[in-house]
mmCIF file of C-alpha atoms in Angstrom:
data_model
loop_
_atom_site.group_PDB
_atom_site.id
_atom_site.type_symbol
_atom_site.label_atom_id
_atom_site.label_comp_id
_atom_site.label_asym_id
_atom_site.label_seq_id
_atom_site.Cartn_x
_atom_site.Cartn_y
_atom_site.Cartn_z
ATOM 1 C CA UNK C 1 -11.860 29.060 -14.776
ATOM 2 C CA UNK C 2 -14.744 26.662 -15.388
ATOM 3 C CA UNK C 3 -16.424 29.154 -17.711
ATOM 4 C CA UNK C 4 -13.213 29.617 -19.699
ATOM 5 C CA UNK C 5 -12.773 25.874 -20.036
ATOM 6 C CA UNK C 6 -16.353 25.424 -21.209
ATOM 7 C CA UNK C 7 -15.817 27.947 -23.988
ATOM 8 C CA UNK C 8 -12.974 25.926 -25.537
ATOM 9 C CA UNK C 9 -13.555 23.374 -28.315
ATOM 10 C CA UNK C 10 -13.877 19.772 -27.210
ATOM 11 C CA UNK C 11 -10.464 18.836 -28.640
ATOM 12 C CA UNK C 12 -8.693 21.601 -26.742
ATOM 13 C CA UNK C 13 -10.592 20.675 -23.583
ATOM 14 C CA UNK C 14 -9.282 17.123 -23.821
ATOM 15 C CA UNK C 15 -5.733 18.377 -24.373
ATOM 16 C CA UNK C 16 -6.041 20.729 -21.409
ATOM 17 C CA UNK C 17 -7.408 17.972 -19.158
ATOM 18 C CA UNK C 18 -4.621 15.591 -20.224
ATOM 19 C CA UNK C 19 -2.008 18.312 -19.687
ATOM 20 C CA UNK C 20 -3.274 18.937 -16.153
ATOM 21 C CA UNK C 21 -2.907 15.232 -15.279
ATOM 22 C CA UNK C 22 0.435 14.795 -17.056
ATOM 23 C CA UNK C 23 3.844 14.377 -15.457
ATOM 24 C CA UNK C 24 6.593 16.927 -14.970
ATOM 25 C CA UNK C 25 8.361 15.744 -18.144
ATOM 26 C CA UNK C 26 5.363 16.448 -20.364
ATOM 27 C CA UNK C 27 4.685 19.813 -18.757
ATOM 28 C CA UNK C 28 8.344 20.846 -19.063
ATOM 29 C CA UNK C 29 8.437 20.024 -22.792
ATOM 30 C CA UNK C 30 5.169 21.846 -23.514
ATOM 31 C CA UNK C 31 6.007 24.925 -21.436
ATOM 32 C CA UNK C 32 9.534 25.219 -22.860
ATOM 33 C CA UNK C 33 8.270 25.003 -26.441
ATOM 34 C CA UNK C 34 5.610 27.636 -25.778
ATOM 35 C CA UNK C 35 8.018 30.033 -24.075
ATOM 36 C CA UNK C 36 10.573 29.882 -26.894
ATOM 37 C CA UNK C 37 7.781 30.500 -29.398
ATOM 38 C CA UNK C 38 6.679 33.595 -27.451
ATOM 39 C CA UNK C 39 10.317 34.678 -27.308
ATOM 40 C CA UNK C 40 10.395 34.757 -31.108
ATOM 41 C CA UNK C 41 8.085 37.799 -31.003
ATOM 42 C CA UNK C 42 10.615 39.733 -28.927
ATOM 43 C CA UNK C 43 13.879 38.627 -30.540
ATOM 44 C CA UNK C 44 14.861 38.376 -34.174
ATOM 45 C CA UNK C 45 13.902 34.954 -35.531
ATOM 46 C CA UNK C 46 17.215 34.517 -37.342
ATOM 47 C CA UNK C 47 19.101 35.150 -34.108
ATOM 48 C CA UNK C 48 17.106 32.442 -32.318
ATOM 49 C CA UNK C 49 17.668 29.951 -35.119
ATOM 50 C CA UNK C 50 21.386 30.696 -35.307
ATOM 51 C CA UNK C 51 21.871 30.306 -31.568
ATOM 52 C CA UNK C 52 19.478 27.481 -30.653
ATOM 53 C CA UNK C 53 18.676 25.514 -33.828
ATOM 54 C CA UNK C 54 20.905 22.840 -35.339
ATOM 55 C CA UNK C 55 22.953 24.044 -38.308
ATOM 56 C CA UNK C 56 24.601 21.123 -40.159
ATOM 57 C CA UNK C 57 27.840 22.997 -40.827
ATOM 58 C CA UNK C 58 28.230 24.132 -37.217
ATOM 59 C CA UNK C 59 27.640 21.026 -35.106
ATOM 60 C CA UNK C 60 30.693 19.315 -36.551
ATOM 61 C CA UNK C 61 34.268 20.458 -35.816
ATOM 62 C CA UNK C 62 35.669 23.066 -35.656
ATOM 63 C CA UNK C 63 32.531 24.941 -34.459
ATOM 64 C CA UNK C 64 31.080 21.966 -32.595
ATOM 65 C CA UNK C 65 27.869 23.595 -31.329
ATOM 66 C CA UNK C 66 26.642 20.470 -29.597
ATOM 67 C CA UNK C 67 24.280 22.338 -27.249
ATOM 68 C CA UNK C 68 21.962 22.954 -30.212
ATOM 69 C CA UNK C 69 21.232 19.215 -30.251
ATOM 70 C CA UNK C 70 19.358 19.804 -26.991
ATOM 71 C CA UNK C 71 17.891 23.259 -27.556
ATOM 72 C CA UNK C 72 16.648 22.797 -31.141
ATOM 73 C CA UNK C 73 13.673 20.677 -30.005
ATOM 74 C CA UNK C 74 12.146 23.603 -28.076
ATOM 75 C CA UNK C 75 12.518 26.115 -30.928
ATOM 76 C CA UNK C 76 9.474 26.794 -33.088
ATOM 77 C CA UNK C 77 8.465 29.902 -35.012
ATOM 78 C CA UNK C 78 5.115 28.746 -36.431
ATOM 79 C CA UNK C 79 1.969 28.642 -34.312
ATOM 80 C CA UNK C 80 0.383 25.540 -35.864
ATOM 81 C CA UNK C 81 3.552 23.527 -35.414
ATOM 82 C CA UNK C 82 3.566 24.530 -31.752
ATOM 83 C CA UNK C 83 -0.014 23.285 -31.398
ATOM 84 C CA UNK C 84 0.816 20.004 -33.144
ATOM 85 C CA UNK C 85 3.965 19.445 -31.078
ATOM 86 C CA UNK C 86 2.252 20.167 -27.758
ATOM 87 C CA UNK C 87 -0.773 18.002 -28.642
ATOM 88 C CA UNK C 88 1.357 15.006 -29.642
ATOM 89 C CA UNK C 89 3.459 15.409 -26.487
ATOM 90 C CA UNK C 90 0.334 15.413 -24.320
ATOM 91 C CA UNK C 91 -0.975 12.393 -26.244
ATOM 92 C CA UNK C 92 2.263 10.561 -25.564
ATOM 93 C CA UNK C 93 2.028 11.454 -21.887
ATOM 94 C CA UNK C 94 -1.507 10.091 -21.705
ATOM 95 C CA UNK C 95 -1.011 6.794 -23.576
ATOM 96 C CA UNK C 96 2.689 5.907 -23.571
ATOM 97 C CA UNK C 97 3.947 7.316 -20.287
ATOM 98 C CA UNK C 98 1.688 5.189 -18.015
ATOM 99 C CA UNK C 99 3.217 2.087 -19.627
ATOM 100 C CA UNK C 100 6.831 3.258 -19.762
ATOM 101 C CA UNK C 101 7.206 5.661 -16.891
ATOM 102 C CA UNK C 102 8.404 9.266 -16.848
ATOM 103 C CA UNK C 103 12.113 8.379 -16.979
ATOM 104 C CA UNK C 104 11.798 6.129 -20.022
ATOM 105 C CA UNK C 105 9.682 8.749 -21.770
ATOM 106 C CA UNK C 106 12.384 11.348 -21.135
ATOM 107 C CA UNK C 107 15.008 8.985 -22.551
ATOM 108 C CA UNK C 108 12.852 8.371 -25.612
ATOM 109 C CA UNK C 109 12.392 12.124 -26.092
ATOM 110 C CA UNK C 110 16.156 12.675 -25.948
ATOM 111 C CA UNK C 111 16.934 9.795 -28.312
ATOM 112 C CA UNK C 112 14.321 10.763 -30.911
ATOM 113 C CA UNK C 113 15.145 14.483 -30.956
ATOM 114 C CA UNK C 114 18.944 14.269 -30.783
ATOM 115 C CA UNK C 115 19.113 11.250 -33.076
ATOM 116 C CA UNK C 116 16.874 12.793 -35.739
ATOM 117 C CA UNK C 117 18.896 16.026 -35.663
ATOM 118 C CA UNK C 118 22.213 14.184 -36.093
ATOM 119 C CA UNK C 119 20.898 11.942 -38.868
ATOM 120 C CA UNK C 120 19.312 14.904 -40.693
ATOM 121 C CA UNK C 121 22.570 16.846 -40.458
ATOM 122 C CA UNK C 122 24.464 13.895 -41.918
ATOM 123 C CA UNK C 123 21.961 13.699 -44.792
ATOM 124 C CA UNK C 124 22.433 17.378 -45.567
ATOM 125 C CA UNK C 125 26.197 16.960 -45.296
ATOM 126 C CA UNK C 126 25.970 14.206 -47.897
ATOM 127 C CA UNK C 127 23.825 16.480 -50.075
ATOM 128 C CA UNK C 128 26.546 19.142 -49.836
ATOM 129 C CA UNK C 129 29.220 16.620 -50.824
ATOM 130 C CA UNK C 130 27.236 15.696 -53.946
ATOM 131 C CA UNK C 131 26.241 19.228 -54.979
ATOM 132 C CA UNK C 132 28.812 21.518 -53.251
ATOM 133 C CA UNK C 133 25.972 23.846 -52.322
ATOM 134 C CA UNK C 134 27.056 25.718 -49.197
ATOM 135 C CA UNK C 135 23.436 26.535 -48.322
ATOM 136 C CA UNK C 136 22.947 22.946 -47.181
ATOM 137 C CA UNK C 137 25.525 23.504 -44.439
ATOM 138 C CA UNK C 138 25.100 27.049 -43.181
ATOM 139 C CA UNK C 139 21.702 28.301 -44.342
ATOM 140 C CA UNK C 140 19.734 25.288 -43.153
ATOM 141 C CA UNK C 141 18.346 24.999 -39.623
ATOM 142 C CA UNK C 142 16.761 21.994 -37.940
ATOM 143 C CA UNK C 143 14.355 22.832 -35.115
ATOM 144 C CA UNK C 144 11.022 21.851 -33.609
ATOM 145 C CA UNK C 145 9.461 18.523 -32.687
ATOM 146 C CA UNK C 146 8.796 16.762 -36.016
ATOM 147 C CA UNK C 147 11.319 14.018 -35.200
ATOM 148 C CA UNK C 148 9.803 13.422 -31.784
ATOM 149 C CA UNK C 149 6.213 13.495 -33.097
ATOM 150 C CA UNK C 150 7.104 10.881 -35.710
ATOM 151 C CA UNK C 151 8.757 8.800 -32.989
ATOM 152 C CA UNK C 152 5.596 8.906 -30.868
ATOM 153 C CA UNK C 153 3.597 7.278 -33.669
ATOM 154 C CA UNK C 154 6.269 4.597 -33.934
ATOM 155 C CA UNK C 155 5.845 3.947 -30.197
ATOM 156 C CA UNK C 156 2.074 3.742 -30.649
ATOM 157 C CA UNK C 157 2.604 1.181 -33.401
ATOM 158 C CA UNK C 158 4.672 -0.901 -30.996
ATOM 159 C CA UNK C 159 2.120 -0.704 -28.174
ATOM 160 C CA UNK C 160 -1.227 -0.944 -29.978
ATOM 161 C CA UNK C 161 -0.496 -1.211 -33.684
ATOM 162 C CA UNK C 162 -3.360 -3.630 -34.433
ATOM 163 C CA UNK C 163 -6.078 -1.309 -33.148
ATOM 164 C CA UNK C 164 -8.267 0.017 -35.957
ATOM 165 C CA UNK C 165 -8.982 3.709 -36.418
ATOM 166 C CA UNK C 166 -11.466 3.437 -39.288
ATOM 167 C CA UNK C 167 -13.710 0.671 -40.622
ATOM 168 C CA UNK C 168 -14.765 2.138 -43.935
ATOM 169 C CA UNK C 169 -13.633 1.167 -47.400
ATOM 170 C CA UNK C 170 -10.063 1.961 -46.388
ATOM 171 C CA UNK C 171 -9.149 0.362 -43.063
ATOM 172 C CA UNK C 172 -6.585 2.364 -41.119
ATOM 173 C CA UNK C 173 -4.780 1.014 -38.088
ATOM 174 C CA UNK C 174 -2.563 2.745 -35.585
ATOM 175 C CA UNK C 175 0.363 0.786 -37.000
ATOM 176 C CA UNK C 176 -0.126 2.556 -40.339
ATOM 177 C CA UNK C 177 0.223 6.053 -38.878
ATOM 178 C CA UNK C 178 4.035 6.454 -39.239
ATOM 179 C CA UNK C 179 3.892 5.890 -42.999
ATOM 180 C CA UNK C 180 0.728 8.006 -43.309
ATOM 181 C CA UNK C 181 2.376 10.897 -41.435
ATOM 182 C CA UNK C 182 5.496 10.656 -43.612
ATOM 183 C CA UNK C 183 3.361 10.673 -46.762
ATOM 184 C CA UNK C 184 1.383 13.677 -45.521
ATOM 185 C CA UNK C 185 4.565 15.652 -44.796
ATOM 186 C CA UNK C 186 5.917 14.705 -48.233
ATOM 187 C CA UNK C 187 2.732 15.998 -49.838
ATOM 188 C CA UNK C 188 2.951 19.250 -47.865
ATOM 189 C CA UNK C 189 6.570 19.596 -48.980
ATOM 190 C CA UNK C 190 5.610 19.152 -52.631
ATOM 191 C CA UNK C 191 2.903 21.776 -52.265
ATOM 192 C CA UNK C 192 5.356 24.107 -50.574
ATOM 193 C CA UNK C 193 3.695 24.472 -47.179
ATOM 194 C CA UNK C 194 6.579 23.034 -45.145
ATOM 195 C CA UNK C 195 10.327 23.172 -45.620
ATOM 196 C CA UNK C 196 12.493 20.252 -46.599
ATOM 197 C CA UNK C 197 13.932 20.115 -43.099
ATOM 198 C CA UNK C 198 10.566 18.958 -41.694
ATOM 199 C CA UNK C 199 10.424 16.084 -44.165
ATOM 200 C CA UNK C 200 13.996 15.085 -43.359
ATOM 201 C CA UNK C 201 13.440 15.237 -39.589
ATOM 202 C CA UNK C 202 10.171 13.270 -39.831
ATOM 203 C CA UNK C 203 11.808 10.444 -41.747
ATOM 204 C CA UNK C 204 14.849 10.499 -39.467
ATOM 205 C CA UNK C 205 12.631 10.467 -36.378
ATOM 206 C CA UNK C 206 10.783 7.370 -37.605
ATOM 207 C CA UNK C 207 14.032 5.529 -38.341
ATOM 208 C CA UNK C 208 15.849 6.523 -35.144
ATOM 209 C CA UNK C 209 12.849 5.756 -32.917
ATOM 210 C CA UNK C 210 12.356 2.355 -34.518
ATOM 211 C CA UNK C 211 16.032 1.441 -34.096
ATOM 212 C CA UNK C 212 15.937 2.430 -30.428
ATOM 213 C CA UNK C 213 12.699 0.585 -29.649
ATOM 214 C CA UNK C 214 13.686 -2.430 -31.729
ATOM 215 C CA UNK C 215 17.188 -3.013 -30.371
ATOM 216 C CA UNK C 216 18.073 -0.827 -27.384
ATOM 217 C CA UNK C 217 15.070 0.002 -25.203
ATOM 218 C CA UNK C 218 15.385 -1.810 -21.882
ATOM 219 C CA UNK C 219 12.396 -3.942 -20.996
ATOM 220 C CA UNK C 220 10.556 -3.852 -17.675
ATOM 221 C CA UNK C 221 12.436 -6.867 -16.299
ATOM 222 C CA UNK C 222 15.792 -5.135 -16.911
ATOM 223 C CA UNK C 223 17.299 -8.207 -18.571
ATOM 224 C CA UNK C 224 16.289 -7.931 -22.207
ATOM 225 C CA UNK C 225 16.597 -5.046 -24.631
ATOM 226 C CA UNK C 226 14.491 -4.195 -27.607
ATOM 227 C CA UNK C 227 11.359 -5.660 -29.140
ATOM 228 C CA UNK C 228 12.137 -8.449 -31.613
ATOM 229 C CA UNK C 229 8.523 -9.375 -32.309
ATOM 230 C CA UNK C 230 7.474 -10.051 -35.900
ATOM 231 C CA UNK C 231 4.813 -7.339 -35.740
ATOM 232 C CA UNK C 232 7.486 -4.663 -35.232
ATOM 233 C CA UNK C 233 9.859 -5.407 -38.090
ATOM 234 C CA UNK C 234 10.959 -2.638 -40.431
ATOM 235 C CA UNK C 235 8.960 -4.176 -43.280
ATOM 236 C CA UNK C 236 5.776 -4.019 -41.169
ATOM 237 C CA UNK C 237 5.711 -0.227 -41.671
ATOM 238 C CA UNK C 238 4.884 -0.700 -45.352
ATOM 239 C CA UNK C 239 1.917 -2.220 -47.226
ATOM 240 C CA UNK C 240 1.908 -5.984 -47.541
ATOM 241 C CA UNK C 241 2.455 -5.823 -51.305
ATOM 242 C CA UNK C 242 5.970 -4.394 -51.016
ATOM 243 C CA UNK C 243 6.976 -6.018 -47.734
ATOM 244 C CA UNK C 244 8.971 -8.959 -49.208
ATOM 245 C CA UNK C 245 11.614 -6.875 -51.051
ATOM 246 C CA UNK C 246 11.855 -4.443 -48.136
ATOM 247 C CA UNK C 247 12.297 -7.359 -45.737
ATOM 248 C CA UNK C 248 15.168 -8.697 -47.860
ATOM 249 C CA UNK C 249 16.869 -5.299 -47.871
ATOM 250 C CA UNK C 250 16.295 -4.776 -44.138
ATOM 251 C CA UNK C 251 17.622 -8.235 -43.267
ATOM 252 C CA UNK C 252 20.730 -7.590 -45.355
ATOM 253 C CA UNK C 253 21.420 -4.312 -43.575
ATOM 254 C CA UNK C 254 20.743 -5.938 -40.201
ATOM 255 C CA UNK C 255 23.172 -8.768 -40.936
ATOM 256 C CA UNK C 256 25.851 -6.228 -41.794
ATOM 257 C CA UNK C 257 25.214 -4.270 -38.600
ATOM 258 C CA UNK C 258 25.388 -7.487 -36.587
ATOM 259 C CA UNK C 259 28.786 -8.253 -38.078
ATOM 260 C CA UNK C 260 30.176 -4.878 -37.067
ATOM 261 C CA UNK C 261 28.641 -5.247 -33.557
ATOM 262 C CA UNK C 262 26.214 -2.357 -33.919
ATOM 263 C CA UNK C 263 23.056 -4.476 -33.538
ATOM 264 C CA UNK C 264 22.507 -7.750 -31.765
ATOM 265 C CA UNK C 265 21.493 -10.980 -33.409
ATOM 266 C CA UNK C 266 18.007 -12.298 -32.810
ATOM 267 C CA UNK C 267 18.280 -15.153 -30.325
ATOM 268 C CA UNK C 268 15.811 -17.951 -29.688
ATOM 269 C CA UNK C 269 15.958 -19.772 -26.378
ATOM 270 C CA UNK C 270 14.592 -23.291 -25.935
ATOM 271 C CA UNK C 271 13.754 -24.293 -22.373
ATOM 272 C CA UNK C 272 13.123 -28.065 -22.363
ATOM 273 C CA UNK C 273 12.818 -28.114 -18.569
ATOM 274 C CA UNK C 274 9.692 -25.988 -18.554
ATOM 275 C CA UNK C 275 6.243 -27.466 -17.746
ATOM 276 C CA UNK C 276 5.416 -27.508 -21.443
ATOM 277 C CA UNK C 277 7.514 -29.678 -23.753
ATOM 278 C CA UNK C 278 9.276 -26.730 -25.441
ATOM 279 C CA UNK C 279 9.168 -23.056 -24.510
ATOM 280 C CA UNK C 280 10.460 -20.526 -27.013
ATOM 281 C CA UNK C 281 11.447 -17.155 -25.610
ATOM 282 C CA UNK C 282 12.250 -14.238 -27.877
ATOM 283 C CA UNK C 283 13.983 -11.085 -26.655
ATOM 284 C CA UNK C 284 11.495 -8.318 -25.987
ATOM 285 C CA UNK C 285 8.495 -10.631 -25.499
ATOM 286 C CA UNK C 286 8.514 -10.850 -21.708
ATOM 287 C CA UNK C 287 5.361 -11.668 -19.688
ATOM 288 C CA UNK C 288 4.865 -8.014 -18.754
ATOM 289 C CA UNK C 289 4.784 -7.015 -22.421
ATOM 290 C CA UNK C 290 2.326 -9.814 -23.205
ATOM 291 C CA UNK C 291 0.111 -8.770 -20.288
ATOM 292 C CA UNK C 292 0.167 -5.163 -21.483
ATOM 293 C CA UNK C 293 -0.930 -6.183 -24.956
ATOM 294 C CA UNK C 294 -3.646 -8.412 -23.490
ATOM 295 C CA UNK C 295 -5.017 -5.542 -21.410
ATOM 296 C CA UNK C 296 -5.088 -3.268 -24.468
ATOM 297 C CA UNK C 297 -6.936 -5.943 -26.458
ATOM 298 C CA UNK C 298 -9.461 -6.483 -23.652
ATOM 299 C CA UNK C 299 -10.076 -2.752 -23.369
ATOM 300 C CA UNK C 300 -10.733 -2.468 -27.104
ATOM 301 C CA UNK C 301 -13.057 -5.493 -26.980
ATOM 302 C CA UNK C 302 -15.044 -4.045 -24.058
ATOM 303 C CA UNK C 303 -15.451 -0.749 -25.907
ATOM 304 C CA UNK C 304 -16.782 -2.539 -28.984
ATOM 305 C CA UNK C 305 -19.200 -4.634 -26.933
ATOM 306 C CA UNK C 306 -20.508 -1.578 -25.106
ATOM 307 C CA UNK C 307 -21.143 0.166 -28.435
ATOM 308 C CA UNK C 308 -23.033 -2.856 -29.740
ATOM 309 C CA UNK C 309 -25.186 -3.027 -26.593
ATOM 310 C CA UNK C 310 -26.010 0.671 -26.860
ATOM 311 C CA UNK C 311 -27.076 0.295 -30.496
ATOM 312 C CA UNK C 312 -29.269 -2.766 -29.794
ATOM 313 C CA UNK C 313 -32.794 -1.677 -28.797
ATOM 314 C CA UNK C 314 -35.125 -4.323 -27.349
ATOM 315 C CA UNK C 315 -38.793 -4.054 -28.460
ATOM 316 C CA UNK C 316 -41.187 -2.644 -25.937
ATOM 317 C CA UNK C 317 -44.026 -4.735 -24.533
ATOM 318 C CA UNK C 318 -46.454 -2.041 -25.607
ATOM 319 C CA UNK C 319 -45.407 -2.526 -29.249
ATOM 320 C CA UNK C 320 -46.257 -6.251 -29.228
ATOM 321 C CA UNK C 321 -49.306 -7.298 -31.284
ATOM 322 C CA UNK C 322 -52.473 -7.742 -29.319
ATOM 323 C CA UNK C 323 -53.316 -11.291 -28.293
ATOM 324 C CA UNK C 324 -56.746 -12.907 -28.654
ATOM 325 C CA UNK C 325 -57.173 -12.633 -24.903
ATOM 326 C CA UNK C 326 -56.855 -8.851 -25.058
ATOM 327 C CA UNK C 327 -59.505 -8.677 -27.775
ATOM 328 C CA UNK C 328 -61.985 -10.731 -25.702
ATOM 329 C CA UNK C 329 -61.403 -9.847 -22.049
ATOM 330 C CA UNK C 330 -64.587 -11.558 -20.809
ATOM 331 C CA UNK C 331 -63.671 -14.854 -22.486
ATOM 332 C CA UNK C 332 -60.130 -14.606 -21.144
ATOM 333 C CA UNK C 333 -61.381 -13.976 -17.623
ATOM 334 C CA UNK C 334 -63.763 -16.923 -17.760
ATOM 335 C CA UNK C 335 -61.058 -19.208 -19.072
ATOM 336 C CA UNK C 336 -58.627 -18.090 -16.386
ATOM 337 C CA UNK C 337 -61.358 -18.485 -13.785
ATOM 338 C CA UNK C 338 -62.190 -22.029 -14.877
ATOM 339 C CA UNK C 339 -58.525 -22.876 -14.811
ATOM 340 C CA UNK C 340 -58.204 -21.578 -11.245
ATOM 341 C CA UNK C 341 -61.235 -23.648 -10.087
ATOM 342 C CA UNK C 342 -59.812 -26.796 -11.709
ATOM 343 C CA UNK C 343 -56.455 -26.330 -10.025
ATOM 344 C CA UNK C 344 -58.187 -25.770 -6.640
ATOM 345 C CA UNK C 345 -60.247 -28.988 -7.026
ATOM 346 C CA UNK C 346 -57.143 -31.022 -7.857
ATOM 347 C CA UNK C 347 -55.364 -29.643 -4.818
ATOM 348 C CA UNK C 348 -58.248 -30.617 -2.485
ATOM 349 C CA UNK C 349 -58.402 -34.158 -3.918
ATOM 350 C CA UNK C 350 -54.673 -34.598 -3.313
ATOM 351 C CA UNK C 351 -55.080 -33.454 0.291
ATOM 352 C CA UNK C 352 -57.924 -35.950 0.855
ATOM 353 C CA UNK C 353 -55.858 -38.818 -0.541
ATOM 354 C CA UNK C 354 -52.960 -37.848 1.732
ATOM 355 C CA UNK C 355 -55.188 -37.807 4.817
ATOM 356 C CA UNK C 356 -56.631 -41.242 3.992
ATOM 357 C CA UNK C 357 -53.163 -42.755 3.556
ATOM 358 C CA UNK C 358 -52.069 -41.303 6.902
ATOM 359 C CA UNK C 359 -55.113 -42.805 8.648
ATOM 360 C CA UNK C 360 -54.413 -46.266 7.184
ATOM 361 C CA UNK C 361 -50.792 -46.186 8.313
ATOM 362 C CA UNK C 362 -51.744 -45.140 11.855
ATOM 363 C CA UNK C 363 -54.262 -47.996 12.112
#
């Protein structure tokens, strides 16, 4: 087993090590996805997609195949998408799950996969209503983990969005990954490598995951829901140049959703009885969340300091230029010897003076 592990690339070794230490939820998702992919070699692919994938025209009445909302996430017929889905799931189990817990991770998996499938089906239903193309309803299948993978990067933005990934000419942070992933999938769609369903599910997964984490995820204290911090607004997903108009549009939509009781209004609490003159508490910014962010920042700072210390090399004593004493060892020895004799004479004189003073006092 050790020999087989050594033969794997370093990236696969890290994934394997993380998978071994992961929870039951992560292992169940990875194993189920792999088994359904292997099943596609034994059964007709179209039969698997028709029975397990989400078909927009069949999840609504009268067919109402609601079980596909659960099974579609484990269906995949392309090897590289299986590798990507399993790797992102293991990554989520290594970074996100220790902070959330296995139960919250399972809830997030269900919300991101089911929500992205429903929203994508509604988009394709709208496309059918505008074009009357029946293929959008019955020849389109949503399956795989693109919605969940996109949601994981949204969660990483919430947890450690300020951490930098590159320091070159173009600085990339973890908070920029959702938009980068969406742009990459769009480019692959234009080239023709992926189907339009992957692009639709990726965008839906980003939106659904953000809505859940922003407004509905229960915090560790069990009292507050969501994360209303300014660093996790919808406009923060985009470059700073276009954030103002997007913020106006997002605030307008949020105000409408607040009126129809779909979302909650952002509340500020002022506690004048606190030790400080005024304490402002925002929903989603509890002490546990602040402590978690502080620990992440300290860990990143320690890593940077350790890299700087490793790169700093102190000069060796052997490389120092030779001193005049080293060039003339006899002169140096004589000087040091004279200095030693002088110090010895001074010490003896001090002892004599001390003895004389003691004799005078005794007399």
